[in-house]
Every structure is written in structure tokens, then in C-alpha cells.
């Protein structure tokens, strides 16, 4: 019995061991492939995130420029409104003056 325990495996046992070893190798290869796919996906996603972050930064920069432009437009509008009010007041004074002179001429 003791010599049987150390006896080399028979052909059926050898085939079973070879089959199990082959299964383990195949599973390891599938895992390596999945891992490579995950690494590729991770790299690709990191690049996409970087691109999106750059796009966001660009959008934020443009938004800041638009805020500045908007503020400049508001200031310009105020200045134009002030000039327009002045021009209207001048026009009214001129109109009043012309009406006075017209009245004097008709008398």
C-alpha cells in the first residue's frame, strides 16, 4: 500500500492532470486578455476625460470672456443712452429756440 501511494500516476490520471492544467492555462490567458482590455479601456477613458476637461476649461474661458464682453456692452449701452439723452435734450433746446424765433418773426 505504501509503495502504491508513491507510484507514478496511470495514463488516465496523467490525462486528467493535463486537462486540468490546460484549463488553468486557458483561464489565465482569458484573464490576461481581459486585463489587457481593461487597461486599454482605462487608458482610452483617461484620454477622453482629459479631452473633456480641456473642453470644459475652454468653455469656462469663453464664458468668462462673454461675461467681460457683456459687461463692456452694458457700459457701452449706458454711455450711448447718456449721449442719446444729451442729444435729445440739445434737440429739444434747439426746437424751443427755433419756435421762439419763429414766434418773434411772425409778430
N, CA, C and O atoms as a printed pandas DataFrame, in Angstrom:
     atom_number atom_name residue_name chain_id  residue_number  x_coord  y_coord  z_coord
0              1         N          UNK        A               1    0.847   -1.189    0.000
1              2        CA          UNK        A               1    0.000    0.000    0.000
2              3         C          UNK        A               1    0.886    1.245    0.000
3              4         O          UNK        A               1    0.596    2.204   -0.714
4              5         N          UNK        A               2    1.947    1.243    0.779
5              6        CA          UNK        A               2    2.851    2.383    0.847
6              7         C          UNK        A               2    3.527    2.630   -0.479
7              8         O          UNK        A               2    3.739    3.783   -0.855
8              9         N          UNK        A               3    3.868    1.583   -1.193
9             10        CA          UNK        A               3    4.531    1.742   -2.476
10            11         C          UNK        A               3    3.551    2.224   -3.541
11            12         O          UNK        A               3    3.938    2.873   -4.513
12            13         N          UNK        A               4    2.269    1.893   -3.342
13            14        CA          UNK        A               4    1.246    2.338   -4.284
14            15         C          UNK        A               4    1.037    3.855   -4.213
15            16         O          UNK        A               4    0.754    4.480   -5.234
16            17         N          UNK        A               5    1.170    4.447   -3.044
17            18        CA          UNK        A               5    0.937    5.880   -2.857
18            19         C          UNK        A               5    1.983    6.687   -3.598
19            20         O          UNK        A               5    1.698    7.794   -4.056
20            21         N          UNK        A               6    3.199    6.151   -3.727
21            22        CA          UNK        A               6    4.265    6.874   -4.411
22            23         C          UNK        A               6    4.413    6.438   -5.862
23            24         O          UNK        A               6    5.300    6.918   -6.568
24            25         N          UNK        A               7    3.566    5.550   -6.301
25            26        CA          UNK        A               7    3.657    5.054   -7.677
26            27         C          UNK        A               7    3.275    6.165   -8.650
27            28         O          UNK        A               7    2.420    6.992   -8.333
28            29         N          UNK        A               8    3.896    6.195   -9.831
29            30        CA          UNK        A               8    3.569    7.235  -10.807
30            31         C          UNK        A               8    2.111    7.112  -11.243
31            32         O          UNK        A               8    1.559    6.012  -11.254
32            33         N          UNK        A               9    1.486    8.229  -11.602
33            34        CA          UNK        A               9    0.070    8.190  -11.972
34            35         C          UNK        A               9   -0.110    7.379  -13.258
35            36         O          UNK        A               9    0.765    7.333  -14.124
36            37         N          UNK        A              10   -1.261    6.753  -13.343
37            38        CA          UNK        A              10   -1.532    5.964  -14.547
38            39         C          UNK        A              10   -1.924    6.900  -15.688
39            40         O          UNK        A              10   -1.999    8.112  -15.487
40            41         N          UNK        A              11   -2.163    6.381  -16.832
41            42        CA          UNK        A              11   -2.453    7.173  -18.021
42            43         C          UNK        A              11   -3.697    8.031  -17.849
43            44         O          UNK        A              11   -3.698    9.195  -18.250
44            45         N          UNK        A              12   -4.744    7.488  -17.269
45            46        CA          UNK        A              12   -5.985    8.254  -17.060
46            47         C          UNK        A              12   -5.731    9.433  -16.127
47            48         O          UNK        A              12   -6.232   10.532  -16.367
48            49         N          UNK        A              13   -4.950    9.213  -15.058
49            50        CA          UNK        A              13   -4.640   10.312  -14.147
50            51         C          UNK        A              13   -3.798   11.380  -14.849
51            52         O          UNK        A              13   -4.011   12.577  -14.657
52            53         N          UNK        A              14   -2.841   10.931  -15.663
53            54        CA          UNK        A              14   -1.997   11.878  -16.402
54            55         C          UNK        A              14   -2.849   12.722  -17.358
55            56         O          UNK        A              14   -2.650   13.932  -17.462
56            57         N          UNK        A              15   -3.786   12.091  -18.046
57            58        CA          UNK        A              15   -4.658   12.818  -18.957
58            59         C          UNK        A              15   -5.516   13.842  -18.199
59            60         O          UNK        A              15   -5.722   14.963  -18.663
60            61         N          UNK        A              16   -6.009   13.431  -17.029
61            62        CA          UNK        A              16   -6.839   14.340  -16.215
62            63         C          UNK        A              16   -6.009   15.528  -15.733
63            64         O          UNK        A              16   -6.462   16.672  -15.773
64            65         N          UNK        A              17   -4.790   15.242  -15.277
65            66        CA          UNK        A              17   -3.906   16.327  -14.817
66            67         C          UNK        A              17   -3.592   17.266  -15.984
67            68         O          UNK        A              17   -3.607   18.485  -15.814
68            69         N          UNK        A              18   -3.313   16.723  -17.147
69            70        CA          UNK        A              18   -3.012   17.538  -18.327
70            71         C          UNK        A              18   -4.231   18.378  -18.708
71            72         O          UNK        A              18   -4.089   19.549  -19.063
72            73         N          UNK        A              19   -5.411   17.796  -18.637
73            74        CA          UNK        A              19   -6.641   18.530  -18.963
74            75         C          UNK        A              19   -6.847   19.685  -17.990
75            76         O          UNK        A              19   -7.149   20.808  -18.395
76            77         N          UNK        A              20   -6.678   19.391  -16.684
77            78        CA          UNK        A              20   -6.855   20.448  -15.673
78            79         C          UNK        A              20   -5.819   21.558  -15.857
79            80         O          UNK        A              20   -6.133   22.741  -15.720
80            81         N          UNK        A              21   -4.593   21.168  -16.166
81            82        CA          UNK        A              21   -3.531   22.141  -16.387
82            83         C          UNK        A              21   -3.878   23.021  -17.598
83            84         O          UNK        A              21   -3.690   24.237  -17.571
84            85         N          UNK        A              22   -4.380   22.391  -18.641
85            86        CA          UNK        A              22   -4.786   23.125  -19.834
86            87         C          UNK        A              22   -5.909   24.099  -19.512
87            88         O          UNK        A              22   -5.881   25.234  -19.986
88            89         N          UNK        A              23   -6.893   23.693  -18.723
89            90        CA          UNK        A              23   -7.995   24.579  -18.312
90            91         C          UNK        A              23   -7.461   25.788  -17.557
91            92         O          UNK        A              23   -7.882   26.920  -17.795
92            93         N          UNK        A              24   -6.520   25.531  -16.635
93            94        CA          UNK        A              24   -5.936   26.623  -15.852
94            95         C          UNK        A              24   -5.191   27.593  -16.775
95            96         O          UNK        A              24   -5.303   28.809  -16.622
96            97         N          UNK        A              25   -4.426   27.047  -17.738
97            98        CA          UNK        A              25   -3.702   27.902  -18.681
98            99         C          UNK        A              25   -4.674   28.735  -19.510
99           100         O          UNK        A              25   -4.450   29.928  -19.714
100          101         N          UNK        A              26   -5.750   28.113  -19.988
101          102        CA          UNK        A              26   -6.748   28.837  -20.786
102          103         C          UNK        A              26   -7.420   29.936  -19.974
103          104         O          UNK        A              26   -7.625   31.046  -20.467
104          105         N          UNK        A              27   -7.763   29.622  -18.727
105          106        CA          UNK        A              27   -8.389   30.634  -17.860
106          107         C          UNK        A              27   -7.418   31.785  -17.596
107          108         O          UNK        A              27   -7.819   32.949  -17.596
108          109         N          UNK        A              28   -6.159   31.466  -17.376
109          110        CA          UNK        A              28   -5.156   32.516  -17.169
110          111         C          UNK        A              28   -5.023   33.391  -18.411
111          112         O          UNK        A              28   -4.888   34.609  -18.302
112          113         N          UNK        A              29   -5.061   32.774  -19.584
113          114        CA          UNK        A              29   -4.972   33.539  -20.830
114          115         C          UNK        A              29   -6.187   34.443  -20.987
115          116         O          UNK        A              29   -6.049   35.597  -21.393
116          117         N          UNK        A              30   -7.378   33.932  -20.671
117          118        CA          UNK        A              30   -8.588   34.765  -20.723
118          119         C          UNK        A              30   -8.472   35.936  -19.753
119          120         O          UNK        A              30   -8.863   37.057  -20.077
120          121         N          UNK        A              31   -7.942   35.677  -18.578
121          122        CA          UNK        A              31   -7.785   36.746  -17.588
122          123         C          UNK        A              31   -6.778   37.786  -18.063
123          124         O          UNK        A              31   -6.998   38.985  -17.894
124          125         N          UNK        A              32   -5.669   37.333  -18.660
125          126        CA          UNK        A              32   -4.674   38.272  -19.189
126          127         C          UNK        A              32   -5.290   39.131  -20.293
127          128         O          UNK        A              32   -5.040   40.334  -20.362
128          129         N          UNK        A              33   -6.091   38.511  -21.150
129          130        CA          UNK        A              33   -6.748   39.239  -22.231
130          131         C          UNK        A              33   -7.721   40.264  -21.655
131          132         O          UNK        A              33   -7.742   41.416  -22.087
132          133         N          UNK        A              34   -8.528   39.844  -20.676
133          134        CA          UNK        A              34   -9.474   40.777  -20.037
134          135         C          UNK        A              34   -8.726   41.926  -19.376
135          136         O          UNK        A              34   -9.137   43.083  -19.473
136          137         N          UNK        A              35   -7.636   41.605  -18.712
137          138        CA          UNK        A              35   -6.847   42.639  -18.044
138          139         C          UNK        A              35   -6.286   43.632  -19.063
139          140         O          UNK        A              35   -6.300   44.842  -18.835
140          141         N          UNK        A              36   -5.795   43.110  -20.185
141          142        CA          UNK        A              36   -5.281   43.998  -21.237
142          143         C          UNK        A              36   -6.412   44.877  -21.775
143          144         O          UNK        A              36   -6.220   46.068  -22.020
144          145         N          UNK        A              37   -7.591   44.278  -21.957
145          146        CA          UNK        A              37   -8.747   45.066  -22.419
146          147         C          UNK        A              37   -9.107   46.149  -21.414
147          148         O          UNK        A              37   -9.377   47.288  -21.793
148          149         N          UNK        A              38   -9.109   45.796  -20.132
149          150        CA          UNK        A              38   -9.433   46.777  -19.090
150          151         C          UNK        A              38   -8.412   47.914  -19.094
151          152         O          UNK        A              38   -8.768   49.087  -18.980
152          153         N          UNK        A              39   -7.135   47.544  -19.229
153          154        CA          UNK        A              39   -6.094   48.578  -19.242
154          155         C          UNK        A              39   -6.267   49.498  -20.443
155          156         O          UNK        A              39   -6.119   50.715  -20.328
156          157         N          UNK        A              40   -6.580   48.910  -21.597
157          158        CA          UNK        A              40   -6.808   49.720  -22.798
158          159         C          UNK        A              40   -8.002   50.656  -22.571
159          160         O          UNK        A              40   -7.930   51.851  -22.856
160          161         N          UNK        A              41   -9.102   50.090  -22.053
161          162        CA          UNK        A              41  -10.291   50.901  -21.785
162          163         C          UNK        A              41   -9.977   52.023  -20.802
163          164         O          UNK        A              41  -10.418   53.159  -20.978
164          165         N          UNK        A              42   -9.216   51.694  -19.775
165          166        CA          UNK        A              42   -8.867   52.702  -18.762
166          167         C          UNK        A              42   -8.073   53.833  -19.406
167          168         O          UNK        A              42   -8.346   55.007  -19.155
168          169         N          UNK        A              43   -7.089   53.483  -20.237
169          170        CA          UNK        A              43   -6.273   54.497  -20.908
170          171         C          UNK        A              43   -7.137   55.354  -21.823
171          172         O          UNK        A              43   -7.027   56.580  -21.826
172          173         N          UNK        A              44   -7.995   54.701  -22.597
173          174        CA          UNK        A              44   -8.870   55.420  -23.528
174          175         C          UNK        A              44   -9.803   56.362  -22.754
175          176         O          UNK        A              44  -10.004   57.510  -23.149
176          177         N          UNK        A              45  -10.368   55.862  -21.652
177          178        CA          UNK        A              45  -11.271   56.689  -20.851
178          179         C          UNK        A              45  -10.521   57.862  -20.213
179          180         O          UNK        A              45  -11.055   58.968  -20.123
180          181         N          UNK        A              46   -9.289   57.620  -19.774
181          182        CA          UNK        A              46   -8.495   58.710  -19.204
182          183         C          UNK        A              46   -8.247   59.791  -20.250
183          184         O          UNK        A              46   -8.292   60.983  -19.947
184          185         N          UNK        A              47   -7.982   59.362  -21.492
185          186        CA          UNK        A              47   -7.774   60.335  -22.563
186          187         C          UNK        A              47   -9.061   61.101  -22.842
187          188         O          UNK        A              47   -9.029   62.312  -23.060
188          189         N          UNK        A              48  -10.195   60.400  -22.836
189          190        CA          UNK        A              48  -11.481   61.069  -23.055
190          191         C          UNK        A              48  -11.758   62.074  -21.948
191          192         O          UNK        A              48  -12.222   63.183  -22.213
192          193         N          UNK        A              49  -11.473   61.685  -20.699
193          194        CA          UNK        A              49  -11.686   62.593  -19.565
194          195         C          UNK        A              49  -10.802   63.824  -19.720
195          196         O          UNK        A              49  -11.245   64.948  -19.485
196          197         N          UNK        A              50   -9.543   63.604  -20.118
197          198        CA          UNK        A              50   -8.622   64.732  -20.312
198          199         C          UNK        A              50   -9.157   65.664  -21.398
199          200         O          UNK        A              50   -9.156   66.884  -21.230
200          201         N          UNK        A              51   -9.616   65.084  -22.516
201          202        CA          UNK        A              51  -10.180   65.901  -23.596
202          203         C          UNK        A              51  -11.386   66.691  -23.097
203          204         O          UNK        A              51  -11.521   67.879  -23.389
204          205         N          UNK        A              52  -12.261   66.025  -22.343
205          206        CA          UNK        A              52  -13.459   66.707  -21.825
206          207         C          UNK        A              52  -13.074   67.815  -20.860
207          208         O          UNK        A              52  -13.686   68.883  -20.865
208          209         N          UNK        A              53  -12.063   67.571  -20.030
209          210        CA          UNK        A              53  -11.618   68.612  -19.100
210          211         C          UNK        A              53  -11.088   69.825  -19.870
211          212         O          UNK        A              53  -11.329   70.969  -19.486
212          213         N          UNK        A              54  -10.358   69.558  -20.967
213          214        CA          UNK        A              54   -9.857   70.668  -21.784
214          215         C          UNK        A              54  -11.018   71.422  -22.423
215          216         O          UNK        A              54  -10.995   72.650  -22.513
216          217         N          UNK        A              55  -12.042   70.675  -22.869
217          218        CA          UNK        A              55  -13.219   71.324  -23.456
218          219         C          UNK        A              55  -13.924   72.190  -22.411
219          220         O          UNK        A              55  -14.330   73.316  -22.698
220          221         N          UNK        A              56  -14.064   71.657  -21.205
221          222        CA          UNK        A              56  -14.715   72.407  -20.124
222          223         C          UNK        A              56  -13.914   73.675  -19.822
223          224         O          UNK        A              56  -14.482   74.752  -19.645
224          225         N          UNK        A              57  -12.598   73.533  -19.767
225          226        CA          UNK        A              57  -11.757   74.704  -19.491
226          227         C          UNK        A              57  -11.941   75.745  -20.599
227          228         O          UNK        A              57  -12.021   76.943  -20.325
228          229         N          UNK        A              58  -12.008   75.283  -21.844
229          230        CA          UNK        A              58  -12.228   76.206  -22.963
230          231         C          UNK        A              58  -13.567   76.901  -22.856
231          232         O          UNK        A              58  -13.677   78.104  -23.091
232          233         N          UNK        A              59  -14.582   76.136  -22.501
233          234        CA          UNK        A              59  -15.937   76.703  -22.356
234          235         C          UNK        A              59  -15.963   77.723  -21.217
235          236         O          UNK        A              59  -16.559   78.793  -21.337
236          237         N          UNK        A              60  -15.304   77.370  -20.110
237          238        CA          UNK        A              60  -15.268   78.296  -18.978
238          239         C          UNK        A              60  -14.535   79.583  -19.364
239          240         O          UNK        A              60  -14.932   80.679  -18.969
240          241         N          UNK        A              61  -13.455   79.431  -20.146
241          242        CA          UNK        A              61  -12.710   80.619  -20.586
242          243         C          UNK        A              61  -13.601   81.483  -21.461
243          244         O          UNK        A              61  -13.658   82.701  -21.293
244          245         N          UNK        A              62  -14.302   80.839  -22.405
245          246        CA          UNK        A              62  -15.204   81.594  -23.290
246          247         C          UNK        A              62  -16.315   82.259  -22.477
247          248         O          UNK        A              62  -16.694   83.400  -22.743
248          249         N          UNK        A              63  -16.830   81.534  -21.485
249          250        CA          UNK        A              63  -17.890   82.109  -20.647
250          251         C          UNK        A              63  -17.368   83.348  -19.915
251          252         O          UNK        A              63  -18.068   84.354  -19.797
252          253         N          UNK        A              64  -16.134   83.257  -19.430
253          254        CA          UNK        A              64  -15.525   84.421  -18.777
254          255         C          UNK        A              64  -15.373   85.577  -19.739
255          256         O          UNK        A              64  -15.636   86.729  -19.391
256          257         N          UNK        A              65  -14.941   85.259  -20.971
257          258        CA          UNK        A              65  -14.805   86.313  -21.985
258          259         C          UNK        A              65  -16.169   86.912  -22.320
259          260         O          UNK        A              65  -16.294   88.119  -22.528
260          261         N          UNK        A              66  -17.186   86.056  -22.371
261          262        CA          UNK        A              66  -18.536   86.563  -22.655
262          263         C          UNK        A              66  -19.023   87.463  -21.526
263          264         O          UNK        A              66  -19.670   88.480  -21.776
264          265         N          UNK        A              67  -18.711   87.090  -20.273
265          266        CA          UNK        A              67  -19.094   87.941  -19.145
266          267         C          UNK        A              67  -18.435   89.312  -19.271
267          268         O          UNK        A              67  -19.067   90.344  -19.047
268          269         N          UNK        A              68  -17.139   89.303  -19.639
269          270        CA          UNK        A              68  -16.425   90.573  -19.810
270          271         C          UNK        A              68  -17.052   91.356  -20.964
271          272         O          UNK        A              68  -17.291   92.559  -20.858
272          273         N          UNK        A              69  -17.314   90.650  -22.067
273          274        CA          UNK        A              69  -17.927   91.318  -23.220
274          275         C          UNK        A              69  -19.300   91.860  -22.858
275          276         O          UNK        A              69  -19.663   92.968  -23.253
276          277         N          UNK        A              70  -20.052   91.083  -22.114
277          278        CA          UNK        A              70  -21.396   91.513  -21.697
278          279         C          UNK        A              70  -21.285   92.784  -20.855
279          280         O          UNK        A              70  -22.043   93.736  -21.045
280          281         N          UNK        A              71  -20.331   92.785  -19.923
281          282        CA          UNK        A              71  -20.154   93.958  -19.061
282          283         C          UNK        A              71  -19.743   95.170  -19.897
283          284         O          UNK        A              71  -20.205   96.285  -19.654
284          285         N          UNK        A              72  -18.867   94.943  -20.885
285          286        CA          UNK        A              72  -18.463   96.055  -21.759
286          287         C          UNK        A              72  -19.673   96.595  -22.515
287          288         O          UNK        A              72  -19.830   97.807  -22.665
288          289         N          UNK        A              73  -20.530   95.684  -22.992
289          290        CA          UNK        A              73  -21.725   96.109  -23.720
290          291         C          UNK        A              73  -22.667   96.899  -22.818
291          292         O          UNK        A              73  -23.261   97.892  -23.238
292          293         N          UNK        A              74  -22.794   96.446  -21.585
293          294        CA          UNK        A              74  -23.655   97.172  -20.644
294          295         C          UNK        A              74  -23.127   98.589  -20.447
295          296         O          UNK        A              74  -23.895   99.551  -20.459
296          297         N          UNK        A              75  -21.812   98.713  -20.266
297          298        CA          UNK        A              75  -21.200  100.035  -20.092
298          299         C          UNK        A              75  -21.404  100.881  -21.355
299          300         O          UNK        A              75  -21.765  102.055  -21.276
300          301         N          UNK        A              76  -21.166  100.260  -22.530
301          302        CA          UNK        A              76  -21.360  100.993  -23.786
302          303         C          UNK        A              76  -22.805  101.441  -23.937
303          304         O          UNK        A              76  -23.060  102.564  -24.372
304          305         N          UNK        A              77  -23.753  100.581  -23.585
305          306        CA          UNK        A              77  -25.173  100.943  -23.678
306          307         C          UNK        A              77  -25.500  102.119  -22.772
307          308         O          UNK        A              77  -26.240  103.027  -23.150
308          309         N          UNK        A              78  -24.933  102.086  -21.562
309          310        CA          UNK        A              78  -25.170  103.208  -20.638
310          311         C          UNK        A              78  -24.609  104.504  -21.217
311          312         O          UNK        A              78  -25.248  105.555  -21.162
312          313         N          UNK        A              79  -23.399  104.406  -21.774
313          314        CA          UNK        A              79  -22.775  105.595  -22.359
314          315         C          UNK        A              79  -23.589  106.104  -23.551
315          316         O          UNK        A              79  -23.800  107.307  -23.704
316          317         N          UNK        A              80  -24.040  105.174  -24.386
317          318        CA          UNK        A              80  -24.856  105.574  -25.537
318          319         C          UNK        A              80  -26.172  106.197  -25.074
319          320         O          UNK        A              80  -26.621  107.201  -25.627
320          321         N          UNK        A              81  -26.778  105.599  -24.065
321          322        CA          UNK        A              81  -28.043  106.140  -23.551
322          323         C          UNK        A              81  -27.818  107.560  -23.025
323          324         O          UNK        A              81  -28.638  108.451  -23.243
324          325         N          UNK        A              82  -26.709  107.752  -22.340
325          326        CA          UNK        A              82  -26.404  109.083  -21.815
326          327         C          UNK        A              82  -26.194  110.079  -22.956
327          328         O          UNK        A              82  -26.704  111.199  -22.912
328          329         N          UNK        A              83  -25.435  109.664  -23.981
329          330        CA          UNK        A              83  -25.220  110.552  -25.134
330          331         C          UNK        A              83  -26.538  110.839  -25.858
331          332         O          UNK        A              83  -26.783  111.958  -26.310
332          333         N          UNK        A              84  -27.374  109.817  -25.959
333          334        CA          UNK        A              84  -28.668  109.993  -26.627
334          335         C          UNK        A              84  -29.547  110.964  -25.847
335          336         O          UNK        A              84  -30.208  111.822  -26.433
336          337         N          UNK        A              85  -29.551  110.826  -24.528
337          338        CA          UNK        A              85  -30.328  111.757  -23.703
338          339         C          UNK        A              85  -29.816  113.190  -23.883
339          340         O          UNK        A              85  -30.596  114.138  -23.969
340          341         N          UNK        A              86  -28.496  113.321  -23.936
341          342        CA          UNK        A              86  -27.907  114.659  -24.144
342          343         C          UNK        A              86  -28.310  115.209  -25.508
343          344         O          UNK        A              86  -28.676  116.377  -25.638
344          345         N          UNK        A              87  -28.235  114.342  -26.528
345          346        CA          UNK        A              87  -28.597  114.784  -27.879
346          347         C          UNK        A              87  -30.072  115.157  -27.938
347          348         O          UNK        A              87  -30.433  116.145  -28.577
348          349         N          UNK        A              88  -30.934  114.375  -27.275
349          350        CA          UNK        A              88  -32.364  114.690  -27.245
350          351         C          UNK        A              88  -32.612  116.025  -26.525
351          352         O          UNK        A              88  -33.430  116.833  -26.965
352          353         N          UNK        A              89  -31.912  116.241  -25.438
353          354        CA          UNK        A              89  -32.063  117.499  -24.704
354          355         C          UNK        A              89  -31.611  118.672  -25.582
355          356         O          UNK        A              89  -32.261  119.717  -25.620
356          357         N          UNK        A              90  -30.485  118.485  -26.289
357          358        CA          UNK        A              90  -29.993  119.531  -27.190
358          359         C          UNK        A              90  -30.998  119.778  -28.306
359          360         O          UNK        A              90  -31.255  120.924  -28.673
360          361         N          UNK        A              91  -31.562  118.709  -28.842
361          362        CA          UNK        A              91  -32.564  118.837  -29.898
362          363         C          UNK        A              91  -33.789  119.594  -29.385
363          364         O          UNK        A              91  -34.350  120.434  -30.089
364          365         N          UNK        A              92  -34.190  119.294  -28.175
365          366        CA          UNK        A              92  -35.354  119.983  -27.596
366          367         C          UNK        A              92  -35.055  121.470  -27.411
367          368         O          UNK        A              92  -35.902  122.316  -27.701
368          369         N          UNK        A              93  -33.853  121.791  -26.929
369          370        CA          UNK        A              93  -33.477  123.200  -26.750
370          371         C          UNK        A              93  -33.451  123.919  -28.109
371          372         O          UNK        A              93  -33.912  125.053  -28.240
372          373         N          UNK        A              94  -32.903  123.231  -29.103
373          374        CA          UNK        A              94  -32.857  123.832  -30.451
374          375         C          UNK        A              94  -34.257  124.045  -30.983
375          376         O          UNK        A              94  -34.556  125.085  -31.568
376          377         N          UNK        A              95  -35.123  123.050  -30.777
377          378        CA          UNK        A              95  -36.507  123.159  -31.236
378          379         C          UNK        A              95  -37.209  124.325  -30.539
379          380         O          UNK        A              95  -37.917  125.103  -31.178
380          381         N          UNK        A              96  -37.008  124.437  -29.230
381          382        CA          UNK        A              96  -37.611  125.548  -28.480
382          383         C          UNK        A              96  -37.099  126.895  -28.998
383          384         O          UNK        A              96  -37.869  127.839  -29.168
384          385         N          UNK        A              97  -35.795  126.968  -29.243
385          386        CA          UNK        A              97  -35.191  128.208  -29.739
386          387         C          UNK        A              97  -35.782  128.590  -31.107
387          388         O          UNK        A              97  -36.119  129.746  -31.362
388          389         N          UNK        A              98  -35.896  127.566  -31.982
389          390        CA          UNK        A              98  -36.456  127.822  -33.317
390          391         C          UNK        A              98  -37.904  128.288  -33.191
391          392         O          UNK        A              98  -38.318  129.201  -33.905
392          393         N          UNK        A              99  -38.668  127.686  -32.307
393          394        CA          UNK        A              99  -40.066  128.092  -32.126
394          395         C          UNK        A              99  -40.138  129.542  -31.614
395          396         O          UNK        A              99  -40.992  130.316  -32.046
396          397         N          UNK        A             100  -39.237  129.894  -30.697
397          398        CA          UNK        A             100  -39.217  131.284  -30.189
398          399         C          UNK        A             100  -38.898  132.262  -31.318
399          400         O          UNK        A             100  -39.558  133.291  -31.462
400          401         N          UNK        A             101  -37.890  131.937  -32.109
401          402        CA          UNK        A             101  -37.510  132.825  -33.212
402          403         C          UNK        A             101  -38.640  132.913  -34.231
403          404         O          UNK        A             101  -38.904  133.981  -34.784
404          405         N          UNK        A             102  -39.308  131.784  -34.476
405          406        CA          UNK        A             102  -40.441  131.758  -35.405
406          407         C          UNK        A             102  -41.543  132.691  -34.896
407          408         O          UNK        A             102  -42.133  133.458  -35.657
408          409         N          UNK        A             103  -41.802  132.604  -33.593
409          410        CA          UNK        A             103  -42.845  133.438  -32.995
410          411         C          UNK        A             103  -42.461  134.909  -33.099
411          412         O          UNK        A             103  -43.312  135.753  -33.377
412          413         N          UNK        A             104  -41.175  135.222  -32.877
413          414        CA          UNK        A             104  -40.724  136.612  -32.964
414          415         C          UNK        A             104  -40.839  137.139  -34.387
415          416         O          UNK        A             104  -41.219  138.289  -34.608
416          417         N          UNK        A             105  -40.505  136.282  -35.350
417          418        CA          UNK        A             105  -40.561  136.695  -36.753
418          419         C          UNK        A             105  -41.997  136.945  -37.174
419          420         O          UNK        A             105  -42.262  137.866  -37.947
420          421         N          UNK        A             106  -42.934  136.135  -36.675
421          422        CA          UNK        A             106  -44.330  136.280  -37.075
422          423         C          UNK        A             106  -44.970  137.492  -36.411
423          424         O          UNK        A             106  -46.013  137.938  -36.887
424          425         N          UNK        A             107  -44.432  138.032  -35.380
425          426        CA          UNK        A             107  -45.029  139.188  -34.703
426          427         C          UNK        A             107  -44.763  140.391  -35.431
427          428         O          UNK        A             107  -45.186  141.470  -35.016
